[in-house]
PDB file of C-alpha atoms in Angstrom:
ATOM      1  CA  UNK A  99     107.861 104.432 117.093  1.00 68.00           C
ATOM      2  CA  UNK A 100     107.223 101.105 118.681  1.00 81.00           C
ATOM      3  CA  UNK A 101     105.219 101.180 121.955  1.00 82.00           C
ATOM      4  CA  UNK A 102     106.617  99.351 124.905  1.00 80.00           C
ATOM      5  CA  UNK A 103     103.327  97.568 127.064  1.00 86.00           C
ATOM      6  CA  UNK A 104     104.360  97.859 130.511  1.00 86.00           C
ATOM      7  CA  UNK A 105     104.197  94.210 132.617  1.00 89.00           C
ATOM      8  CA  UNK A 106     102.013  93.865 135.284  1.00 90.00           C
ATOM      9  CA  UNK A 107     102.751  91.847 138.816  1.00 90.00           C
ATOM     10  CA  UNK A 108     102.617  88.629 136.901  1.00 91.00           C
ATOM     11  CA  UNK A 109     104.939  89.431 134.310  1.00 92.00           C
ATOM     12  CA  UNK A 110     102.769  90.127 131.380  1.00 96.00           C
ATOM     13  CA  UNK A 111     101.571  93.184 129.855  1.00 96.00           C
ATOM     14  CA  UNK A 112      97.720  93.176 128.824  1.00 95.00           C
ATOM     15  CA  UNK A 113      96.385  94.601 125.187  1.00 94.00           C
ATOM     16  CA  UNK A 114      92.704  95.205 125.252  1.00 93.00           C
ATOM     17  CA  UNK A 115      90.971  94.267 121.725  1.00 94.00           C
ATOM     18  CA  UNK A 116      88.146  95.549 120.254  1.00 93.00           C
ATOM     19  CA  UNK A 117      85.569  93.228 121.987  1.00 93.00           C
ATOM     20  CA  UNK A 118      86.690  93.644 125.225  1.00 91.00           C
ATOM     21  CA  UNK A 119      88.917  90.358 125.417  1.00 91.00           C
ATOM     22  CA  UNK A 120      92.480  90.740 126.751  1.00 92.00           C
ATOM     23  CA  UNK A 121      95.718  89.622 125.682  1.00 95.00           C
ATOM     24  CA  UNK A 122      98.598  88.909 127.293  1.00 97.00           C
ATOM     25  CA  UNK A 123     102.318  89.373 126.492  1.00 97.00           C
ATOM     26  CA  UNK A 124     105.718  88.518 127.434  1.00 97.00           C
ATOM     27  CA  UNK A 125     108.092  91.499 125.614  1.00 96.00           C
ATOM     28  CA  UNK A 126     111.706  92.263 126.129  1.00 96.00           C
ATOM     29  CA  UNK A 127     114.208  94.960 124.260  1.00 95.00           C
ATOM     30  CA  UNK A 128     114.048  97.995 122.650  1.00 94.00           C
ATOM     31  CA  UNK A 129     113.826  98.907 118.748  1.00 95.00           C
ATOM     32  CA  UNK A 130     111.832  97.243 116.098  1.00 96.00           C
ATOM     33  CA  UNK A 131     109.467  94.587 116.862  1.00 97.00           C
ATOM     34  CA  UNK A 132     109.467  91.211 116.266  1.00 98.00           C
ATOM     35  CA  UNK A 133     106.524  89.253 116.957  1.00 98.00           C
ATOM     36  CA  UNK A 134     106.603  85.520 117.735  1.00 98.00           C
ATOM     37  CA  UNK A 135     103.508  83.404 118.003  1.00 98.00           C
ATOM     38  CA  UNK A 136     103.089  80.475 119.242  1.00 98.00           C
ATOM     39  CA  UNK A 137     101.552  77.033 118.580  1.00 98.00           C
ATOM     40  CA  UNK A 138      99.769  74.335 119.455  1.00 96.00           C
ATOM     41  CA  UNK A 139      99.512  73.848 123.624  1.00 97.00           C
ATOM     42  CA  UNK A 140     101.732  76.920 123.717  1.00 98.00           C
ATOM     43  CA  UNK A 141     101.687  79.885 125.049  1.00 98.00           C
ATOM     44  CA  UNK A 142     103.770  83.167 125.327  1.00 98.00           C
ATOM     45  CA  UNK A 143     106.262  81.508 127.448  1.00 98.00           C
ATOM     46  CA  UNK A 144     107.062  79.191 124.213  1.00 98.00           C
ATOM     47  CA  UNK A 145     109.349  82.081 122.971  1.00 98.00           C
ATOM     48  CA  UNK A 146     111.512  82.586 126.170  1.00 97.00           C
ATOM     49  CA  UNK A 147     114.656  80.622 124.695  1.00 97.00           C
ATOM     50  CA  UNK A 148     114.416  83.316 122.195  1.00 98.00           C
ATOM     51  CA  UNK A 149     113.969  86.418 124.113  1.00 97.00           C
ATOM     52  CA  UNK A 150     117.627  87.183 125.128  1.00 97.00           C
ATOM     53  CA  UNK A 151     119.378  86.270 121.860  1.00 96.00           C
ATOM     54  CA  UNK A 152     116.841  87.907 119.436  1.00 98.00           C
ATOM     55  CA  UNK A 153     115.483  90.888 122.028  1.00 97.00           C
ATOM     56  CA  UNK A 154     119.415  92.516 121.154  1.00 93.00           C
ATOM     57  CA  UNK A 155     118.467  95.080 118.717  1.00 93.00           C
ATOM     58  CA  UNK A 156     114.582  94.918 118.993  1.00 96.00           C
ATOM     59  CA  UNK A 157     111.391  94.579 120.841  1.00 96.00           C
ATOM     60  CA  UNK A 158     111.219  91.042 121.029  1.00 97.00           C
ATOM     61  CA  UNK A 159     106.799  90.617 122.048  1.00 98.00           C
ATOM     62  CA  UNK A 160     105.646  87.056 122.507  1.00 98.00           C
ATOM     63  CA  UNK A 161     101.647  87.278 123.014  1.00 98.00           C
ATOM     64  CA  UNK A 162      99.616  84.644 124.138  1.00 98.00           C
ATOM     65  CA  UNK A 163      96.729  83.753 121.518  1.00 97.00           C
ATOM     66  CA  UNK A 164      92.985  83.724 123.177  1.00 95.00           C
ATOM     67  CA  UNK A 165      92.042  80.798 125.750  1.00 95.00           C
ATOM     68  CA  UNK A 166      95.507  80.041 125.982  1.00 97.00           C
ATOM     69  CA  UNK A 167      97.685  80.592 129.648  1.00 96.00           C
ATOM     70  CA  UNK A 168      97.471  83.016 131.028  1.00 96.00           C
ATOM     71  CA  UNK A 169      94.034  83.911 130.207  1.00 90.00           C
ATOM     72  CA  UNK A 170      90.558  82.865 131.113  1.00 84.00           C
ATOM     73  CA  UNK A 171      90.159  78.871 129.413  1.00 78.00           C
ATOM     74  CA  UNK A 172      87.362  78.421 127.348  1.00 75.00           C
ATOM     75  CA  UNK A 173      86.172  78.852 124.080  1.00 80.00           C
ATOM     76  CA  UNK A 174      86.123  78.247 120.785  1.00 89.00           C
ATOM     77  CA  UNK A 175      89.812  78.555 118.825  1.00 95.00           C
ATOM     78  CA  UNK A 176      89.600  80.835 115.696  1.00 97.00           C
ATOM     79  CA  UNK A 177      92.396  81.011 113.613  1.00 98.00           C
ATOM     80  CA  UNK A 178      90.977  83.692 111.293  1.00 98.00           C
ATOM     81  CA  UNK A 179      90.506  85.668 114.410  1.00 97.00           C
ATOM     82  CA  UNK A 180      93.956  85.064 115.702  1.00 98.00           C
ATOM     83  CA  UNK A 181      95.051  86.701 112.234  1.00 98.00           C
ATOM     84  CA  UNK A 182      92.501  89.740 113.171  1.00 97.00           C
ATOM     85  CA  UNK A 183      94.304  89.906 117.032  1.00 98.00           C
ATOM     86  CA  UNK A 184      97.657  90.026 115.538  1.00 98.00           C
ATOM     87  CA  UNK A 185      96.894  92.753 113.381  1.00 97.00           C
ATOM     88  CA  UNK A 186      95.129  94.918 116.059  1.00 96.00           C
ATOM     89  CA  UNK A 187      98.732  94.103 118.249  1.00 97.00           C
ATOM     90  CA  UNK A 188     100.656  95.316 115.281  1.00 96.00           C
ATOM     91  CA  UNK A 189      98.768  98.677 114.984  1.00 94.00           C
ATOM     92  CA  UNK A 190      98.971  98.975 118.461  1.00 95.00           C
ATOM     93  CA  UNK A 191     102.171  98.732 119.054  1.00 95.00           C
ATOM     94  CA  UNK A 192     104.475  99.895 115.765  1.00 95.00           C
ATOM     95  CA  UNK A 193     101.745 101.681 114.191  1.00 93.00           C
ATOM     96  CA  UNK A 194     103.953 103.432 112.268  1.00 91.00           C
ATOM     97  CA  UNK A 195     106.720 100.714 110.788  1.00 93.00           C
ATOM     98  CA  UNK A 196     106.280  97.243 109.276  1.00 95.00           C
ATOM     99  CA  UNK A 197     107.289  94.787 111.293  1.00 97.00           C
ATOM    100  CA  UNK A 198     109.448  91.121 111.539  1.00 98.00           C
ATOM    101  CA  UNK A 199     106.771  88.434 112.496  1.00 98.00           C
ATOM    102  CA  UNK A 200     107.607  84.635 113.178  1.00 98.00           C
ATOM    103  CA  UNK A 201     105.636  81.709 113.864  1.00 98.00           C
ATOM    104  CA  UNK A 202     105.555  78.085 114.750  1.00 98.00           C
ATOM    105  CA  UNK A 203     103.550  75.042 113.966  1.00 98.00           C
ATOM    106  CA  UNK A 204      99.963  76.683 114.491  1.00 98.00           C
ATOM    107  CA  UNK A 205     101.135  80.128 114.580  1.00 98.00           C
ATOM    108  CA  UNK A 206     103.492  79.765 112.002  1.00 98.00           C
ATOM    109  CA  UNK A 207     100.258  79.277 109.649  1.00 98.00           C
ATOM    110  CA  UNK A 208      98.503  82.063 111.247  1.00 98.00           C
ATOM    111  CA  UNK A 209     101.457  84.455 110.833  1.00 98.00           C
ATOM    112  CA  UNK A 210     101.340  83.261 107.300  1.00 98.00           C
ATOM    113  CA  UNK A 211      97.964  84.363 107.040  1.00 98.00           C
ATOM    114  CA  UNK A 212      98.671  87.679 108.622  1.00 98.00           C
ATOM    115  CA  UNK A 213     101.224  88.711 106.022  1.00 98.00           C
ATOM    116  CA  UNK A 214      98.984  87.675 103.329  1.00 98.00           C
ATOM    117  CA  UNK A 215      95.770  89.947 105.380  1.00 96.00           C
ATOM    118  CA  UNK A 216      98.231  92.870 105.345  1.00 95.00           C
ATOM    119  CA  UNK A 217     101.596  92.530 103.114  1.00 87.00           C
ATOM    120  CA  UNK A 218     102.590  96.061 103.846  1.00 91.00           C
ATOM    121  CA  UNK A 219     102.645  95.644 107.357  1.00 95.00           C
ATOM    122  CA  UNK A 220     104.935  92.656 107.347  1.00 97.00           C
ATOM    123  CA  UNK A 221     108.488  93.488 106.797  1.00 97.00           C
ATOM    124  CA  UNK A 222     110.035  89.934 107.022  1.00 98.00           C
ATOM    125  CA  UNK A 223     108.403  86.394 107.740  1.00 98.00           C
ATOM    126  CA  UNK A 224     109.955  83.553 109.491  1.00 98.00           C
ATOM    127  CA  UNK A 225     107.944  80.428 109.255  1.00 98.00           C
ATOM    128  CA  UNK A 226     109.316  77.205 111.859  1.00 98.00           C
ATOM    129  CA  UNK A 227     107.822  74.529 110.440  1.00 98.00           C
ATOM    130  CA  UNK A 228     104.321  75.820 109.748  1.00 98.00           C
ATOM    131  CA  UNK A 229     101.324  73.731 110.255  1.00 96.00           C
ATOM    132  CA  UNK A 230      98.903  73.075 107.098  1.00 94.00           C
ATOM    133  CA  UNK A 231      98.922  71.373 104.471  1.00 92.00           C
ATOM    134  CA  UNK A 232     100.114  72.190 101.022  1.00 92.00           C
ATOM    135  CA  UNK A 233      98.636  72.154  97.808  1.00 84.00           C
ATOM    136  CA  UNK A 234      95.211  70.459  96.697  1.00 81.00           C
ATOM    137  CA  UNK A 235      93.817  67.403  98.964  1.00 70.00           C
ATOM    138  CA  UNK A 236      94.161  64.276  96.788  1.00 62.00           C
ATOM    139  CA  UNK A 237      93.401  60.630  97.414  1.00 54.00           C
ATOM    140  CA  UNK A 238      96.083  60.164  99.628  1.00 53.00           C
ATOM    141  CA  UNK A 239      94.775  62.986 101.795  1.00 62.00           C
ATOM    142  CA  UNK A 240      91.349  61.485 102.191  1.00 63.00           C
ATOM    143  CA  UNK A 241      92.989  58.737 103.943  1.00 65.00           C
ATOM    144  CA  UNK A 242      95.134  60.637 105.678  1.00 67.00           C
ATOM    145  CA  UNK A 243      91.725  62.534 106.664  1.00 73.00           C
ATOM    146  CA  UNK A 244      90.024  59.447 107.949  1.00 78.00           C
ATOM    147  CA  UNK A 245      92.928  58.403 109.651  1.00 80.00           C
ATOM    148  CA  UNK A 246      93.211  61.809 111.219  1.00 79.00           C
ATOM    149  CA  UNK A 247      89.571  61.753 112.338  1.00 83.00           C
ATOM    150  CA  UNK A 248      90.575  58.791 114.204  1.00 87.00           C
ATOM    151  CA  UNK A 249      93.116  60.542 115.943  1.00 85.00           C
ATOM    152  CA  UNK A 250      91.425  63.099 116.853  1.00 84.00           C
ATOM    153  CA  UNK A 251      88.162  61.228 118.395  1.00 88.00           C
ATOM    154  CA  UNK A 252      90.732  59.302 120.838  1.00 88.00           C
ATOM    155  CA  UNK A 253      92.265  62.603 121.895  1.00 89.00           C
ATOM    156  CA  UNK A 254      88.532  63.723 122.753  1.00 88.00           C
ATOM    157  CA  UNK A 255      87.741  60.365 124.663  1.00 90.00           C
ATOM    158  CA  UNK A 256      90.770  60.371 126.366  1.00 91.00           C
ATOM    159  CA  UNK A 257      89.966  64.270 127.558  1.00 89.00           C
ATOM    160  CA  UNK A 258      86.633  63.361 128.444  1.00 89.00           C
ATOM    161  CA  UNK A 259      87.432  60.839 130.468  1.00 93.00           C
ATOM    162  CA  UNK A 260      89.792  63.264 132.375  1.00 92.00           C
ATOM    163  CA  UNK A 261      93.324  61.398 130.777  1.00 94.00           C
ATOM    164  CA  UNK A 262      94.832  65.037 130.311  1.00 94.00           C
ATOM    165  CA  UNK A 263      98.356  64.327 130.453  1.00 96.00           C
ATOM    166  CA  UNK A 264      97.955  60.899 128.509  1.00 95.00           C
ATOM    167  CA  UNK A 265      95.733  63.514 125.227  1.00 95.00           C
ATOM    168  CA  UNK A 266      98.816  66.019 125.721  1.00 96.00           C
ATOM    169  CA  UNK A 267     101.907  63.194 125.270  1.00 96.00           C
ATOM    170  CA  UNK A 268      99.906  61.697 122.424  1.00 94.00           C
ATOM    171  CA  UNK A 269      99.391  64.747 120.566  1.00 95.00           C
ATOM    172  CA  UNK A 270     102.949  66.082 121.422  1.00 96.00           C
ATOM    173  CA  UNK A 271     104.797  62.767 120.285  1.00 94.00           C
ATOM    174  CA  UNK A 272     102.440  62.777 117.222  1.00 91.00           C
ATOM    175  CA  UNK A 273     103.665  65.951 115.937  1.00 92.00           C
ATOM    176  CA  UNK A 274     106.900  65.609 117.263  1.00 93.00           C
ATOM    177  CA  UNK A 275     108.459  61.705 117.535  1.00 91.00           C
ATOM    178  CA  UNK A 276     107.553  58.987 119.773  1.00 92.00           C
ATOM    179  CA  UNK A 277     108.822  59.702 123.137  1.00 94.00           C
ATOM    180  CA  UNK A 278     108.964  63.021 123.011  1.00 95.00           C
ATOM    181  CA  UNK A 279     106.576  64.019 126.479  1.00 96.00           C
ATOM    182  CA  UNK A 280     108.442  61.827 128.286  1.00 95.00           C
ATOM    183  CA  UNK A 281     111.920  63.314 127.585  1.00 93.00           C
ATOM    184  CA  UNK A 282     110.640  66.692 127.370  1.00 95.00           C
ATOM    185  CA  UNK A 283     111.746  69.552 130.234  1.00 93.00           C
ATOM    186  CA  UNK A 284     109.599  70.102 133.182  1.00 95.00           C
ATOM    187  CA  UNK A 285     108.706  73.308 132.206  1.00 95.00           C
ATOM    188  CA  UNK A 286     107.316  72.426 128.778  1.00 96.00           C
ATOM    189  CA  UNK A 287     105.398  69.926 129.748  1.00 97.00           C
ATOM    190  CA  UNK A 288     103.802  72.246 132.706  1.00 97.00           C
ATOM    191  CA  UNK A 289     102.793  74.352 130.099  1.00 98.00           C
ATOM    192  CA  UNK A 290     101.617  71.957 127.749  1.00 97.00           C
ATOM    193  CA  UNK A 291      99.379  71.427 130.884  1.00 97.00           C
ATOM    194  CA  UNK A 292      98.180  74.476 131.277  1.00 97.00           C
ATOM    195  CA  UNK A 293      97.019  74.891 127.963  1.00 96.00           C
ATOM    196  CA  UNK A 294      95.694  71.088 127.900  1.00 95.00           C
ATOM    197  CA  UNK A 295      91.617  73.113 127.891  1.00 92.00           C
ATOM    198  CA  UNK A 296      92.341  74.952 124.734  1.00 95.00           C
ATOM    199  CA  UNK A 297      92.824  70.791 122.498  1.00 92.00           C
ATOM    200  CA  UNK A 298      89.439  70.122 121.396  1.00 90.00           C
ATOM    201  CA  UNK A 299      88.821  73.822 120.650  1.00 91.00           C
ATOM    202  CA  UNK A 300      92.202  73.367 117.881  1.00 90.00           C
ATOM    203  CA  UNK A 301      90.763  70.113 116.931  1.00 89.00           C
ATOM    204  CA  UNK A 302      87.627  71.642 115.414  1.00 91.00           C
ATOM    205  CA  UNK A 303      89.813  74.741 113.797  1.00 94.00           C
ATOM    206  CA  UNK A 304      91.544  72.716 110.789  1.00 92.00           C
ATOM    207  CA  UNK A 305      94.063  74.843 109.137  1.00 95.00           C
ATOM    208  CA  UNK A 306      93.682  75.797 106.048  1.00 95.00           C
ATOM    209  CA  UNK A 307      95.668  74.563 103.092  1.00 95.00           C
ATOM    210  CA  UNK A 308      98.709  76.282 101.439  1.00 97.00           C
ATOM    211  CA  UNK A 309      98.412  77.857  97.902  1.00 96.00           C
ATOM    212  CA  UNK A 310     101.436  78.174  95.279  1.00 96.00           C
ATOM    213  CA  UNK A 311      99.290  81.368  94.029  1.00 96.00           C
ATOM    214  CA  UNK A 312      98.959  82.926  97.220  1.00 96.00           C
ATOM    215  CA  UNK A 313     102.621  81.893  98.306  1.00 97.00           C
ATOM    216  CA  UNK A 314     103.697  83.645  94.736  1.00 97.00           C
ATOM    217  CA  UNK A 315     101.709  87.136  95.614  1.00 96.00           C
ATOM    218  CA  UNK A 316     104.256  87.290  99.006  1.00 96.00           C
ATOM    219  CA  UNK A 317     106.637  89.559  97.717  1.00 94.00           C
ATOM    220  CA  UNK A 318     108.961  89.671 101.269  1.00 97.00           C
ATOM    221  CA  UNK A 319     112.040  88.082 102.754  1.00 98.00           C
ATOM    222  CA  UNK A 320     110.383  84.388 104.064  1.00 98.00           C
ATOM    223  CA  UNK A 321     113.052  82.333 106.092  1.00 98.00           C
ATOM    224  CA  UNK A 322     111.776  79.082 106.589  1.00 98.00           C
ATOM    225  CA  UNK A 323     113.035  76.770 109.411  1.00 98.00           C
ATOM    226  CA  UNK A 324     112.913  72.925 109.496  1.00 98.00           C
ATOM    227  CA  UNK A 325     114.150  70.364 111.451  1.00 97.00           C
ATOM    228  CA  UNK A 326     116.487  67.292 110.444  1.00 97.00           C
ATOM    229  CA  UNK A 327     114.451  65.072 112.375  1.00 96.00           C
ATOM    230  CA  UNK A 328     110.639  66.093 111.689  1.00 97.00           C
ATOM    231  CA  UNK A 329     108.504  64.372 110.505  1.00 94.00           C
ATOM    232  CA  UNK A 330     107.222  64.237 106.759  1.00 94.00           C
ATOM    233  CA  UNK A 331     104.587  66.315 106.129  1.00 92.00           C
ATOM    234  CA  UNK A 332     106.440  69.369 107.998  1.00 96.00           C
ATOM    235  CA  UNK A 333     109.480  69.137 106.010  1.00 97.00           C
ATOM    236  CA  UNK A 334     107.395  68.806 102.458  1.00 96.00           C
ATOM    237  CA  UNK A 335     105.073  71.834 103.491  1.00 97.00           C
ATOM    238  CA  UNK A 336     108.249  73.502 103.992  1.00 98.00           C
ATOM    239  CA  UNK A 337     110.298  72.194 101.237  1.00 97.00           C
ATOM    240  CA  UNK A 338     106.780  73.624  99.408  1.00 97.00           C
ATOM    241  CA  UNK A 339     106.461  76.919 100.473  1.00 98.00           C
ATOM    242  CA  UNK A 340     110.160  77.036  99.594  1.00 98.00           C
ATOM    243  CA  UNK A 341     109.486  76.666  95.909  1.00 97.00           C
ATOM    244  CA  UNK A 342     106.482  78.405  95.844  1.00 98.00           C
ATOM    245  CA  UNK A 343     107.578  82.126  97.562  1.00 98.00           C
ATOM    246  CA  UNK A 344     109.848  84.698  95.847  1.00 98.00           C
ATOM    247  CA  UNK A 345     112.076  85.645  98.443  1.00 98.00           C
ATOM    248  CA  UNK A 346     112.637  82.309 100.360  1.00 98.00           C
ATOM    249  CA  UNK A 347     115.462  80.679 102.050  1.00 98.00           C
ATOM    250  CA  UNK A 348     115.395  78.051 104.101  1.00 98.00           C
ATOM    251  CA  UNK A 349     117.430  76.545 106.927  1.00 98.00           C
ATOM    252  CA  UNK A 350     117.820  73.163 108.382  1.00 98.00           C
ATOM    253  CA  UNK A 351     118.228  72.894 112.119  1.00 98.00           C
ATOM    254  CA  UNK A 352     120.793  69.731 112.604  1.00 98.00           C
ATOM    255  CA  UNK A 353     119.524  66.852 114.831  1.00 96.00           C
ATOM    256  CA  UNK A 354     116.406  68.812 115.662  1.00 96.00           C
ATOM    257  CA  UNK A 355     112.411  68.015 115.723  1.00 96.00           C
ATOM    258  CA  UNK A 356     109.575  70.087 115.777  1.00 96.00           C
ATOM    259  CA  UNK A 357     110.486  71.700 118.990  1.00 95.00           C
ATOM    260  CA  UNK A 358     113.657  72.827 117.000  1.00 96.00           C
ATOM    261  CA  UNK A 359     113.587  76.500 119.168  1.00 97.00           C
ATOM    262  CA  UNK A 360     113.747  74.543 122.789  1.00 96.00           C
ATOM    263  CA  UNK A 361     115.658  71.902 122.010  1.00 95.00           C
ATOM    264  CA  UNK A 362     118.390  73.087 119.880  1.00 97.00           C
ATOM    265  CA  UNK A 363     117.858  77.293 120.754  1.00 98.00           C
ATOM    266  CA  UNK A 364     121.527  78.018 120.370  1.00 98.00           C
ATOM    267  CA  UNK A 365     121.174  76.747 116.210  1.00 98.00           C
ATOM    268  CA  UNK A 366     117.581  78.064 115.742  1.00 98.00           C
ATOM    269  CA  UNK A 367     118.236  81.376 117.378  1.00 98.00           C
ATOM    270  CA  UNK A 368     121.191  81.942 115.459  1.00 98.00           C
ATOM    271  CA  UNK A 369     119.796  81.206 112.184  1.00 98.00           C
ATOM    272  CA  UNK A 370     117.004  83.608 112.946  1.00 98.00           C
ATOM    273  CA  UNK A 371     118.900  86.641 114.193  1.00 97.00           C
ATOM    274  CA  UNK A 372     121.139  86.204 110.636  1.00 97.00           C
ATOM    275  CA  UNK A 373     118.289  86.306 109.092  1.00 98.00           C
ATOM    276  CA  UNK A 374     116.672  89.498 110.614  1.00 96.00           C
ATOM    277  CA  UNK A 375     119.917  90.895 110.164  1.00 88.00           C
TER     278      UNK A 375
END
C-alpha cells in the first residue's frame, strides 16, 4: 500500500532520511505512485503543471532534492546521493509495489540512475530530456569540455560578484534557447531564484555519462520525451538512449524546448499519462 505524507502549514510534507536531513514534498492523489524529480534550479513546485492531469489514478509525489527550496541552502550537490534519497522515499512510501518514476534534465539522469541502483523497484521510467552525455568522450568533447569550463567560471564570477539573476538567465537560456528568462512566467523565474544558492554546488557535480551496456541491462517500459525545439545534445542523448534500451519509445513534444512540461503541459502531460496507462 502506498503511504500518503500528510502536508504541513506550508504545503509540504517532510520525510526524515537516515542522517537526519529532511525532505520536502508536494503529493496529490490516491493509488500508485509516481515520482517526479526535478532539475536543475528546480524544485518540487517544477511538477505542479503535472499534478492535476497525472495525480487521476495515482499518488502523484514531487520531492524537493537536498539544498534545494524549501529547505535549508547550502551544501554540496550529490547526485549519487540524490539516487540513495530517492530510494529511501520509495521504501518509504510504496514499500510494497514498484513504482512509475520520471525525471527531467538533472533528475531525469538521476532517476536513470535509480532504476539502474534498483531495477525491481522501478516499474516504468520516463526520462524528459535527461541531462548527460552519451557514449565515450571523444575529441570533440574535450573541446566541448574546455569550452564548458569557460562557462562555468563566468557563472561563478558572475555569482560572486552578487549578479544572481544575470548567472540564472544565462544558465537557463543556455540549456534552453536564447531568450528564454526573459519570456519565462513569473513564477518560474521566482523559483529559479530561490534555488539560485544550490548553482555552483551542480557545477562541481558533472553527470555522469550514458552507457549502451548499462542502457541494454534496463529491461522496463522507458518513455523518453524530447522537445522539437531543444537543443542538440538533448535530442542526440535522447535519440541515444532510444537505440540503446529494450523497451523504449519516444515522443516528440511539437514547438517545445527544454521546459517542454511548463510550456506546452497540455502535450507533455498527455503523452505521459498514455504512457503510464
Amino acid at each position: 500500500m502506498t503511504r500518503h505524507l500528510p502536508a504541513g502549514p506550508d504545503g509540504y510534507g517532510r520525510l526524515r532520511l537516515p542522517d537526519d536531513t529532511e525532505l520536502a514534498l508536494l503529493s496529490q492523489g490516491q493509488g500508485p505512485l509516481l515520482l517526479m524529480i526535478h532539475g536543475s534550479l528546480c524544485d518540487a513546485r517544477y511538477w505542479q503543471p503535472q499534478m492535476p492531469a497525472l495525480s487521476a489514478r495515482r499518488l502523484a509525489c514531487a520531492p524537493s532534492l537536498r539544498h534545494y527550496h524549501p529547505l535549508p541552502a547550502g551544501g554540496a550537490l550529490d547526485w549519487r546521493r540524490d539516487v540513495r534519497d530517492m530510494l529511501h522515499l520509495l521504501d518509504t512510501l510504496s514499500p510494497d509495489a514498484p513504482v512509475d518514476v520520471m525525471g527531467h534534465s538533472r533528475g531525469g539522469a538521476i532517476a536513470y540512475r535509480l532504476a539502474l541502483a534498483a531495477p525491481g523497484r522501478v516499474r516504468r521510467l520516463v526520462l524528459a530530456e535527461p541531462g548527460g552525455e552519451f557514449g565515450p568522450a571523444g575529441q570533440a568533447d574535450a573541446q566541448g569540455q574546455a569550452q564548458f569550463d569557460q562557462w562555468k567560471a563566468l557563472l561563478r564570477e558572475r555569482l560572486a560578484r552578487g549578479e544572481t539573476e544575470a548567472a540564472v538567465a544565462e544558465f537557463v537560456d543556455a540549456v534552453s534557447r536564447p531568450g528564454t528568462w526573459r519570456m519565462s512566467p513569473a513564477p518560474f523565474r521566482a523559483m529559479a531564484l530561490d534555488n539560485a544558492q544550490t548553482l555552483p554546488g551542480q557545477l562541481a557535480d558533472p553527470l555522469p555519462r550514458y552507457s549502451a551496456q548499462e542502457a541494454a541491462s534496463l529491461a522496463l517500459p522507458v518513455l523518453l520525451v524530447k522537445g522539437q525545439r531543444s537543443r542538440a545534445r538533448f535530442r542526440q542523448t535522447v535519440d541515444a538512449l532510444a537505440q540503446a534500451l529494450p523497451q523504449a519509445r519516444t515522443v516528440e513534444i511539437a514547438g517545445a524546448s527544454h521546459g517542454m512540461n511548463l510550456a506546452h503541459p497540455r502535450a507533455f502531460n498527455a503523452a505521459v499519462a498514455d504512457f503510464l496507462q
